[in-house]
Amino acid sequence: QQPVQSPQAVILREGEDAVINCSSSKALYSVHWYRQKHGEAPVFLMILLKGGEQKGHEKISASFNEKKQQSSLYLTASQLSYSGTYFCGTYDRNSGNTPLVFGKGTRLSVIA
Amino acid sequence: DGGITQSPKYLFRKEGQNVTLSCEQNLNHDAMYWYRQDPGQGLRLIYYSQIVNDFQKGDIAEGYSVSREKKESFPLTVTSAQKNPTAFYLCASSPRTVRNNQPQHFGDGTRLSIL
């Protein structure tokens, strides 16, 4: 089951903050976050494995709420280089051998 | 440097023609994947392979075929049965598929268009 990301798109001015959410209807084992620049390959940001776990990458961090079956990605003091499409990928607890399922992405545009 | 190499970067297909997209990795990963990306659709899984000589269908396998004869290689053939092949195709790999604590590594993609 594909996770649902929100918002679909967001425009920020440099220095502003943003939150991107990733929700699933299934109990999750882990959540992956990736960023893709236009026409390029997705680049790994972080993996969250445990409920409540928070991880950071530069000024980008994320949390994982197992109870709510969701993860949030926090972008602080955004820079122009943060522009791109952010994808979450999820493994649900009962998925057996099936691989990661990606959401449709959130397009982030940072303007000067 | 370890990584994933996809070729060609751009590919054009004529009506009724099969085309093959190459994907090679030197990361010694067991699992490999093919995704199709259309605007606003995210990454949709076409096929994946967890081990040599074995592969499974993903969500949108119709009109595609794959092989995994070597650990390093996972070519994708877009057959003439795929009526809407225009898309960006991404190959990825990871140490394994199941409940994977390791990230997926992606190639730079192949953009396929219809002539």
PDB file of C-alpha atoms in Angstrom:
ATOM      1  CA  GLN A   1       0.000   0.000   0.000  1.00  0.00           C
ATOM      2  CA  GLN A   2       1.497   3.300  -1.125  1.00  0.00           C
ATOM      3  CA  PRO A   3       2.153   5.811   1.693  1.00  0.00           C
ATOM      4  CA  VAL A   4       0.491   9.206   1.364  1.00  0.00           C
ATOM      5  CA  GLN A   5       2.661  12.311   1.382  1.00  0.00           C
ATOM      6  CA  SER A   6       1.510  15.823   2.199  1.00  0.00           C
ATOM      7  CA  PRO A   7       1.667  18.485   1.021  1.00  0.00           C
ATOM      8  CA  GLN A   8       2.037  17.645  -2.671  1.00  0.00           C
ATOM      9  CA  ALA A   9       4.037  20.807  -3.257  1.00  0.00           C
ATOM     10  CA  VAL A  10       5.374  23.710  -1.214  1.00  0.00           C
ATOM     11  CA  ILE A  11       7.173  26.941  -2.029  1.00  0.00           C
ATOM     12  CA  LEU A  12       9.477  28.499   0.546  1.00  0.00           C
ATOM     13  CA  ARG A  13      11.658  31.572   0.745  1.00  0.00           C
ATOM     14  CA  GLU A  14      15.247  31.003   1.821  1.00  0.00           C
ATOM     15  CA  GLY A  15      15.464  30.680   5.582  1.00  0.00           C
ATOM     16  CA  GLU A  16      11.880  29.451   6.078  1.00  0.00           C
ATOM     17  CA  ASP A  17      11.008  26.092   7.602  1.00  0.00           C
ATOM     18  CA  ALA A  18       8.868  23.287   6.200  1.00  0.00           C
ATOM     19  CA  VAL A  19       7.395  19.966   7.299  1.00  0.00           C
ATOM     20  CA  ILE A  20       6.636  17.080   4.948  1.00  0.00           C
ATOM     21  CA  ASN A  21       4.444  14.252   6.200  1.00  0.00           C
ATOM     22  CA  CYS A  22       4.299  10.595   5.198  1.00  0.00           C
ATOM     23  CA  SER A  23       1.366   8.486   6.382  1.00  0.00           C
ATOM     24  CA  SER A  24       0.496   4.841   5.991  1.00  0.00           C
ATOM     25  CA  SER A  25      -2.639   2.803   6.621  1.00  0.00           C
ATOM     26  CA  LYS A  26      -0.416  -0.075   7.760  1.00  0.00           C
ATOM     27  CA  ALA A  27       1.796  -0.615  10.815  1.00  0.00           C
ATOM     28  CA  LEU A  28       5.280   0.398   9.773  1.00  0.00           C
ATOM     29  CA  TYR A  29       8.637  -1.263  10.333  1.00  0.00           C
ATOM     30  CA  SER A  30      10.736   1.562   8.923  1.00  0.00           C
ATOM     31  CA  VAL A  31      10.613   4.752   6.895  1.00  0.00           C
ATOM     32  CA  HIS A  32      13.214   5.911   4.346  1.00  0.00           C
ATOM     33  CA  TRP A  33      13.559   9.481   3.050  1.00  0.00           C
ATOM     34  CA  TYR A  34      15.110  10.471  -0.298  1.00  0.00           C
ATOM     35  CA  ARG A  35      15.523  13.708  -2.233  1.00  0.00           C
ATOM     36  CA  GLN A  36      15.551  13.925  -6.025  1.00  0.00           C
ATOM     37  CA  LYS A  37      16.687  16.907  -8.067  1.00  0.00           C
ATOM     38  CA  HIS A  38      15.014  17.299 -11.454  1.00  0.00           C
ATOM     39  CA  GLY A  39      16.326  14.760 -13.977  1.00  0.00           C
ATOM     40  CA  GLU A  40      18.689  13.173 -11.454  1.00  0.00           C
ATOM     41  CA  ALA A  41      18.735  10.050  -9.312  1.00  0.00           C
ATOM     42  CA  PRO A  42      17.121  10.078  -5.863  1.00  0.00           C
ATOM     43  CA  VAL A  43      19.635  10.555  -3.070  1.00  0.00           C
ATOM     44  CA  PHE A  44      19.293   8.881   0.311  1.00  0.00           C
ATOM     45  CA  LEU A  45      18.694  11.165   3.309  1.00  0.00           C
ATOM     46  CA  MET A  46      17.909   8.924   6.273  1.00  0.00           C
ATOM     47  CA  ILE A  47      16.205   5.808   7.605  1.00  0.00           C
ATOM     48  CA  LEU A  48      14.041   5.704  10.732  1.00  0.00           C
ATOM     49  CA  LEU A  49      13.617   2.319  12.350  1.00  0.00           C
ATOM     50  CA  LYS A  50      12.080   2.735  15.756  1.00  0.00           C
ATOM     51  CA  GLY A  51       8.984   4.447  16.980  1.00  0.00           C
ATOM     52  CA  GLY A  52       9.765   7.957  18.108  1.00  0.00           C
ATOM     53  CA  GLU A  53      13.222   7.881  16.587  1.00  0.00           C
ATOM     54  CA  GLN A  54      14.537  11.148  15.264  1.00  0.00           C
ATOM     55  CA  LYS A  55      17.477  11.516  12.949  1.00  0.00           C
ATOM     56  CA  GLY A  56      19.232  14.479  11.446  1.00  0.00           C
ATOM     57  CA  HIS A  57      21.072  15.273   8.230  1.00  0.00           C
ATOM     58  CA  GLU A  58      22.498  18.818   7.989  1.00  0.00           C
ATOM     59  CA  LYS A  59      19.491  21.002   8.849  1.00  0.00           C
ATOM     60  CA  ILE A  60      17.085  18.276   7.808  1.00  0.00           C
ATOM     61  CA  SER A  61      15.684  15.975  10.459  1.00  0.00           C
ATOM     62  CA  ALA A  62      12.865  13.471  10.727  1.00  0.00           C
ATOM     63  CA  SER A  63      10.677  11.747  13.264  1.00  0.00           C
ATOM     64  CA  PHE A  64       8.792   8.458  13.200  1.00  0.00           C
ATOM     65  CA  ASN A  65       5.561   7.968  15.141  1.00  0.00           C
ATOM     66  CA  GLU A  66       4.735   4.264  15.092  1.00  0.00           C
ATOM     67  CA  LYS A  67       1.361   4.736  16.777  1.00  0.00           C
ATOM     68  CA  LYS A  68       0.189   7.233  14.177  1.00  0.00           C
ATOM     69  CA  GLN A  69       1.856   5.212  11.398  1.00  0.00           C
ATOM     70  CA  GLN A  70       3.543   8.290  10.078  1.00  0.00           C
ATOM     71  CA  SER A  71       6.840  10.059   9.654  1.00  0.00           C
ATOM     72  CA  SER A  72       7.596  13.754   9.291  1.00  0.00           C
ATOM     73  CA  LEU A  73      10.572  15.396   7.603  1.00  0.00           C
ATOM     74  CA  TYR A  74      11.618  18.791   8.992  1.00  0.00           C
ATOM     75  CA  LEU A  75      13.589  21.263   6.878  1.00  0.00           C
ATOM     76  CA  THR A  76      14.969  24.119   8.940  1.00  0.00           C
ATOM     77  CA  ALA A  77      16.249  27.432   7.629  1.00  0.00           C
ATOM     78  CA  SER A  78      15.850  26.226   4.052  1.00  0.00           C
ATOM     79  CA  GLN A  79      18.527  26.858   1.449  1.00  0.00           C
ATOM     80  CA  LEU A  80      18.230  27.034  -2.329  1.00  0.00           C
ATOM     81  CA  SER A  81      19.957  23.640  -2.504  1.00  0.00           C
ATOM     82  CA  TYR A  82      17.026  22.027  -0.671  1.00  0.00           C
ATOM     83  CA  SER A  83      14.834  22.361  -3.753  1.00  0.00           C
ATOM     84  CA  GLY A  84      13.731  19.052  -5.217  1.00  0.00           C
ATOM     85  CA  THR A  85      11.171  16.309  -4.754  1.00  0.00           C
ATOM     86  CA  TYR A  86      11.180  14.462  -1.448  1.00  0.00           C
ATOM     87  CA  PHE A  87      10.035  10.851  -1.322  1.00  0.00           C
ATOM     88  CA  CYS A  88       9.291   8.657   1.635  1.00  0.00           C
ATOM     89  CA  GLY A  89       9.499   4.888   1.309  1.00  0.00           C
ATOM     90  CA  THR A  90       7.985   2.479   3.803  1.00  0.00           C
ATOM     91  CA  TYR A  91       8.231  -1.129   4.881  1.00  0.00           C
ATOM     92  CA  ASP A  92       5.158  -2.289   6.717  1.00  0.00           C
ATOM     93  CA  ARG A  93       5.406  -4.795   9.549  1.00  0.00           C
ATOM     94  CA  ASN A  94       3.475  -7.508   7.735  1.00  0.00           C
ATOM     95  CA  SER A  95       4.879  -7.072   4.246  1.00  0.00           C
ATOM     96  CA  GLY A  96       6.853 -10.302   4.217  1.00  0.00           C
ATOM     97  CA  ASN A  97       9.415 -10.211   1.434  1.00  0.00           C
ATOM     98  CA  THR A  98       8.053  -7.248  -0.503  1.00  0.00           C
ATOM     99  CA  PRO A  99      10.398  -4.299  -0.966  1.00  0.00           C
ATOM    100  CA  LEU A 100      10.129  -0.626  -0.095  1.00  0.00           C
ATOM    101  CA  VAL A 101       6.999   1.217  -1.283  1.00  0.00           C
ATOM    102  CA  PHE A 102       7.438   4.885  -2.218  1.00  0.00           C
ATOM    103  CA  GLY A 103       4.983   7.743  -1.881  1.00  0.00           C
ATOM    104  CA  LYS A 104       4.211  10.075  -4.786  1.00  0.00           C
ATOM    105  CA  GLY A 105       6.595  12.719  -3.519  1.00  0.00           C
ATOM    106  CA  THR A 106       6.470  16.307  -2.286  1.00  0.00           C
ATOM    107  CA  ARG A 107       7.886  18.966  -4.582  1.00  0.00           C
ATOM    108  CA  LEU A 108       9.783  21.615  -2.620  1.00  0.00           C
ATOM    109  CA  SER A 109      10.836  24.889  -4.247  1.00  0.00           C
ATOM    110  CA  VAL A 110      13.050  27.306  -2.336  1.00  0.00           C
ATOM    111  CA  ILE A 111      13.252  30.810  -3.776  1.00  0.00           C
ATOM    112  CA  ALA A 112      15.571  33.681  -2.937  1.00  0.00           C
TER     113      ALA A 112
ATOM    114  CA  ASP B   1      34.171   4.134  -6.820  1.00  0.00           C
ATOM    115  CA  GLY B   2      31.215   1.805  -6.218  1.00  0.00           C
ATOM    116  CA  GLY B   3      27.910   2.606  -7.784  1.00  0.00           C
ATOM    117  CA  ILE B   4      25.201   1.840 -10.295  1.00  0.00           C
ATOM    118  CA  THR B   5      25.594   2.516 -13.997  1.00  0.00           C
ATOM    119  CA  GLN B   6      22.586   2.819 -16.270  1.00  0.00           C
ATOM    120  CA  SER B   7      22.821   3.082 -20.025  1.00  0.00           C
ATOM    121  CA  PRO B   8      21.894   4.640 -22.292  1.00  0.00           C
ATOM    122  CA  LYS B   9      20.949   7.986 -20.770  1.00  0.00           C
ATOM    123  CA  TYR B  10      18.391   8.618 -23.555  1.00  0.00           C
ATOM    124  CA  LEU B  11      16.610   5.997 -25.665  1.00  0.00           C
ATOM    125  CA  PHE B  12      14.067   6.211 -28.445  1.00  0.00           C
ATOM    126  CA  ARG B  13      11.716   3.399 -29.359  1.00  0.00           C
ATOM    127  CA  LYS B  14       9.856   2.841 -32.587  1.00  0.00           C
ATOM    128  CA  GLU B  15       6.382   1.312 -32.655  1.00  0.00           C
ATOM    129  CA  GLY B  16       6.502  -2.489 -32.284  1.00  0.00           C
ATOM    130  CA  GLN B  17      10.099  -2.502 -31.154  1.00  0.00           C
ATOM    131  CA  ASN B  18      11.580  -4.043 -28.021  1.00  0.00           C
ATOM    132  CA  VAL B  19      14.331  -2.081 -26.281  1.00  0.00           C
ATOM    133  CA  THR B  20      16.666  -3.064 -23.451  1.00  0.00           C
ATOM    134  CA  LEU B  21      17.882  -0.788 -20.679  1.00  0.00           C
ATOM    135  CA  SER B  22      21.146  -1.725 -19.026  1.00  0.00           C
ATOM    136  CA  CYS B  23      21.839  -1.633 -15.276  1.00  0.00           C
ATOM    137  CA  GLU B  24      25.163  -2.675 -13.734  1.00  0.00           C
ATOM    138  CA  GLN B  25      26.272  -2.372 -10.096  1.00  0.00           C
ATOM    139  CA  ASN B  26      29.627  -2.968  -8.421  1.00  0.00           C
ATOM    140  CA  LEU B  27      28.376  -2.615  -4.851  1.00  0.00           C
ATOM    141  CA  ASN B  28      28.093  -6.374  -4.326  1.00  0.00           C
ATOM    142  CA  HIS B  29      24.412  -5.915  -3.493  1.00  0.00           C
ATOM    143  CA  ASP B  30      22.087  -8.914  -3.589  1.00  0.00           C
ATOM    144  CA  ALA B  31      18.912  -6.985  -4.408  1.00  0.00           C
ATOM    145  CA  MET B  32      18.205  -4.951  -7.523  1.00  0.00           C
ATOM    146  CA  TYR B  33      15.119  -3.020  -8.625  1.00  0.00           C
ATOM    147  CA  TRP B  34      13.579  -1.281 -11.612  1.00  0.00           C
ATOM    148  CA  TYR B  35      11.300   1.724 -11.153  1.00  0.00           C
ATOM    149  CA  ARG B  36       9.295   3.759 -13.580  1.00  0.00           C
ATOM    150  CA  GLN B  37       8.795   7.446 -12.893  1.00  0.00           C
ATOM    151  CA  ASP B  38       6.073   9.577 -14.480  1.00  0.00           C
ATOM    152  CA  PRO B  39       5.326  13.180 -13.472  1.00  0.00           C
ATOM    153  CA  GLY B  40       3.352  13.248 -10.223  1.00  0.00           C
ATOM    154  CA  GLN B  41       3.368   9.452  -9.841  1.00  0.00           C
ATOM    155  CA  GLY B  42       6.405   8.889  -7.690  1.00  0.00           C
ATOM    156  CA  LEU B  43       8.479   5.740  -8.090  1.00  0.00           C
ATOM    157  CA  ARG B  44       6.516   2.708  -9.227  1.00  0.00           C
ATOM    158  CA  LEU B  45       8.123  -0.698  -8.968  1.00  0.00           C
ATOM    159  CA  ILE B  46       8.348  -2.734 -12.172  1.00  0.00           C
ATOM    160  CA  TYR B  47      10.435  -5.757 -11.167  1.00  0.00           C
ATOM    161  CA  TYR B  48      12.864  -6.681  -8.423  1.00  0.00           C
ATOM    162  CA  SER B  49      15.372  -9.419  -7.823  1.00  0.00           C
ATOM    163  CA  GLN B  50      16.663 -10.653  -4.493  1.00  0.00           C
ATOM    164  CA  ILE B  51      19.146 -13.164  -5.837  1.00  0.00           C
ATOM    165  CA  VAL B  52      20.714 -14.327  -9.087  1.00  0.00           C
ATOM    166  CA  ASN B  53      18.342 -16.248 -11.387  1.00  0.00           C
ATOM    167  CA  ASP B  54      15.286 -15.118  -9.447  1.00  0.00           C
ATOM    168  CA  PHE B  55      13.028 -12.088  -9.822  1.00  0.00           C
ATOM    169  CA  GLN B  56       9.511 -10.987  -8.902  1.00  0.00           C
ATOM    170  CA  LYS B  57       6.929  -8.743 -10.488  1.00  0.00           C
ATOM    171  CA  GLY B  58       6.292  -5.357  -8.981  1.00  0.00           C
ATOM    172  CA  ASP B  59       3.159  -3.239  -9.265  1.00  0.00           C
ATOM    173  CA  ILE B  60       3.409  -2.464 -13.003  1.00  0.00           C
ATOM    174  CA  ALA B  61       5.210  -5.428 -14.617  1.00  0.00           C
ATOM    175  CA  GLU B  62       2.948  -5.793 -17.666  1.00  0.00           C
ATOM    176  CA  GLY B  63       4.835  -5.077 -20.892  1.00  0.00           C
ATOM    177  CA  TYR B  64       8.256  -5.458 -19.275  1.00  0.00           C
ATOM    178  CA  SER B  65      10.687  -8.336 -18.802  1.00  0.00           C
ATOM    179  CA  VAL B  66      13.948  -8.764 -16.868  1.00  0.00           C
ATOM    180  CA  SER B  67      16.754 -11.235 -16.321  1.00  0.00           C
ATOM    181  CA  ARG B  68      19.290 -11.696 -13.532  1.00  0.00           C
ATOM    182  CA  GLU B  69      22.015 -13.981 -14.826  1.00  0.00           C
ATOM    183  CA  LYS B  70      24.785 -12.223 -12.917  1.00  0.00           C
ATOM    184  CA  LYS B  71      24.773 -10.520  -9.528  1.00  0.00           C
ATOM    185  CA  GLU B  72      26.063  -7.282 -11.060  1.00  0.00           C
ATOM    186  CA  SER B  73      23.552  -6.985 -13.889  1.00  0.00           C
ATOM    187  CA  PHE B  74      19.769  -6.547 -14.088  1.00  0.00           C
ATOM    188  CA  PRO B  75      18.690  -5.487 -17.603  1.00  0.00           C
ATOM    189  CA  LEU B  76      15.120  -4.381 -18.304  1.00  0.00           C
ATOM    190  CA  THR B  77      13.419  -5.011 -21.650  1.00  0.00           C
ATOM    191  CA  VAL B  78      10.519  -2.782 -22.602  1.00  0.00           C
ATOM    192  CA  THR B  79       8.469  -4.884 -24.993  1.00  0.00           C
ATOM    193  CA  SER B  80       6.091  -3.807 -27.737  1.00  0.00           C
ATOM    194  CA  ALA B  81       3.263  -4.869 -25.398  1.00  0.00           C
ATOM    195  CA  GLN B  82       3.973  -1.794 -23.259  1.00  0.00           C
ATOM    196  CA  LYS B  83       1.768   0.734 -25.023  1.00  0.00           C
ATOM    197  CA  ASN B  84       2.855   3.794 -23.072  1.00  0.00           C
ATOM    198  CA  PRO B  85       6.595   3.386 -22.438  1.00  0.00           C
ATOM    199  CA  THR B  86       7.565   7.058 -22.354  1.00  0.00           C
ATOM    200  CA  ALA B  87       8.973   7.626 -18.864  1.00  0.00           C
ATOM    201  CA  PHE B  88      12.102   7.989 -16.758  1.00  0.00           C
ATOM    202  CA  TYR B  89      13.428   4.571 -15.691  1.00  0.00           C
ATOM    203  CA  LEU B  90      15.511   4.169 -12.549  1.00  0.00           C
ATOM    204  CA  CYS B  91      17.521   1.153 -11.478  1.00  0.00           C
ATOM    205  CA  ALA B  92      18.446   0.699  -7.812  1.00  0.00           C
ATOM    206  CA  SER B  93      20.187  -1.796  -5.574  1.00  0.00           C
ATOM    207  CA  SER B  94      20.429  -2.596  -1.874  1.00  0.00           C
ATOM    208  CA  PRO B  95      22.168  -5.256   0.211  1.00  0.00           C
ATOM    209  CA  ARG B  96      18.858  -7.113   0.498  1.00  0.00           C
ATOM    210  CA  THR B  97      15.121  -6.436   0.174  1.00  0.00           C
ATOM    211  CA  VAL B  98      13.508  -7.608   3.319  1.00  0.00           C
ATOM    212  CA  ARG B  99      13.174  -5.140   6.196  1.00  0.00           C
ATOM    213  CA  ASN B 100      16.233  -3.452   4.937  1.00  0.00           C
ATOM    214  CA  ASN B 101      18.183  -1.166   7.251  1.00  0.00           C
ATOM    215  CA  GLN B 102      20.351  -0.042   4.365  1.00  0.00           C
ATOM    216  CA  PRO B 103      19.497   2.632   1.803  1.00  0.00           C
ATOM    217  CA  GLN B 104      18.770   1.949  -1.815  1.00  0.00           C
ATOM    218  CA  HIS B 105      21.360   3.271  -4.251  1.00  0.00           C
ATOM    219  CA  PHE B 106      20.043   4.604  -7.535  1.00  0.00           C
ATOM    220  CA  GLY B 107      21.514   4.902 -10.999  1.00  0.00           C
ATOM    221  CA  ASP B 108      21.239   8.144 -12.998  1.00  0.00           C
ATOM    222  CA  GLY B 109      18.283   6.870 -14.991  1.00  0.00           C
ATOM    223  CA  THR B 110      17.326   6.285 -18.619  1.00  0.00           C
ATOM    224  CA  ARG B 111      14.790   8.527 -20.323  1.00  0.00           C
ATOM    225  CA  LEU B 112      12.777   6.536 -22.864  1.00  0.00           C
ATOM    226  CA  SER B 113      10.690   8.204 -25.559  1.00  0.00           C
ATOM    227  CA  ILE B 114       8.540   7.017 -28.441  1.00  0.00           C
ATOM    228  CA  LEU B 115       9.537   8.012 -31.985  1.00  0.00           C
TER     229      LEU B 115
END
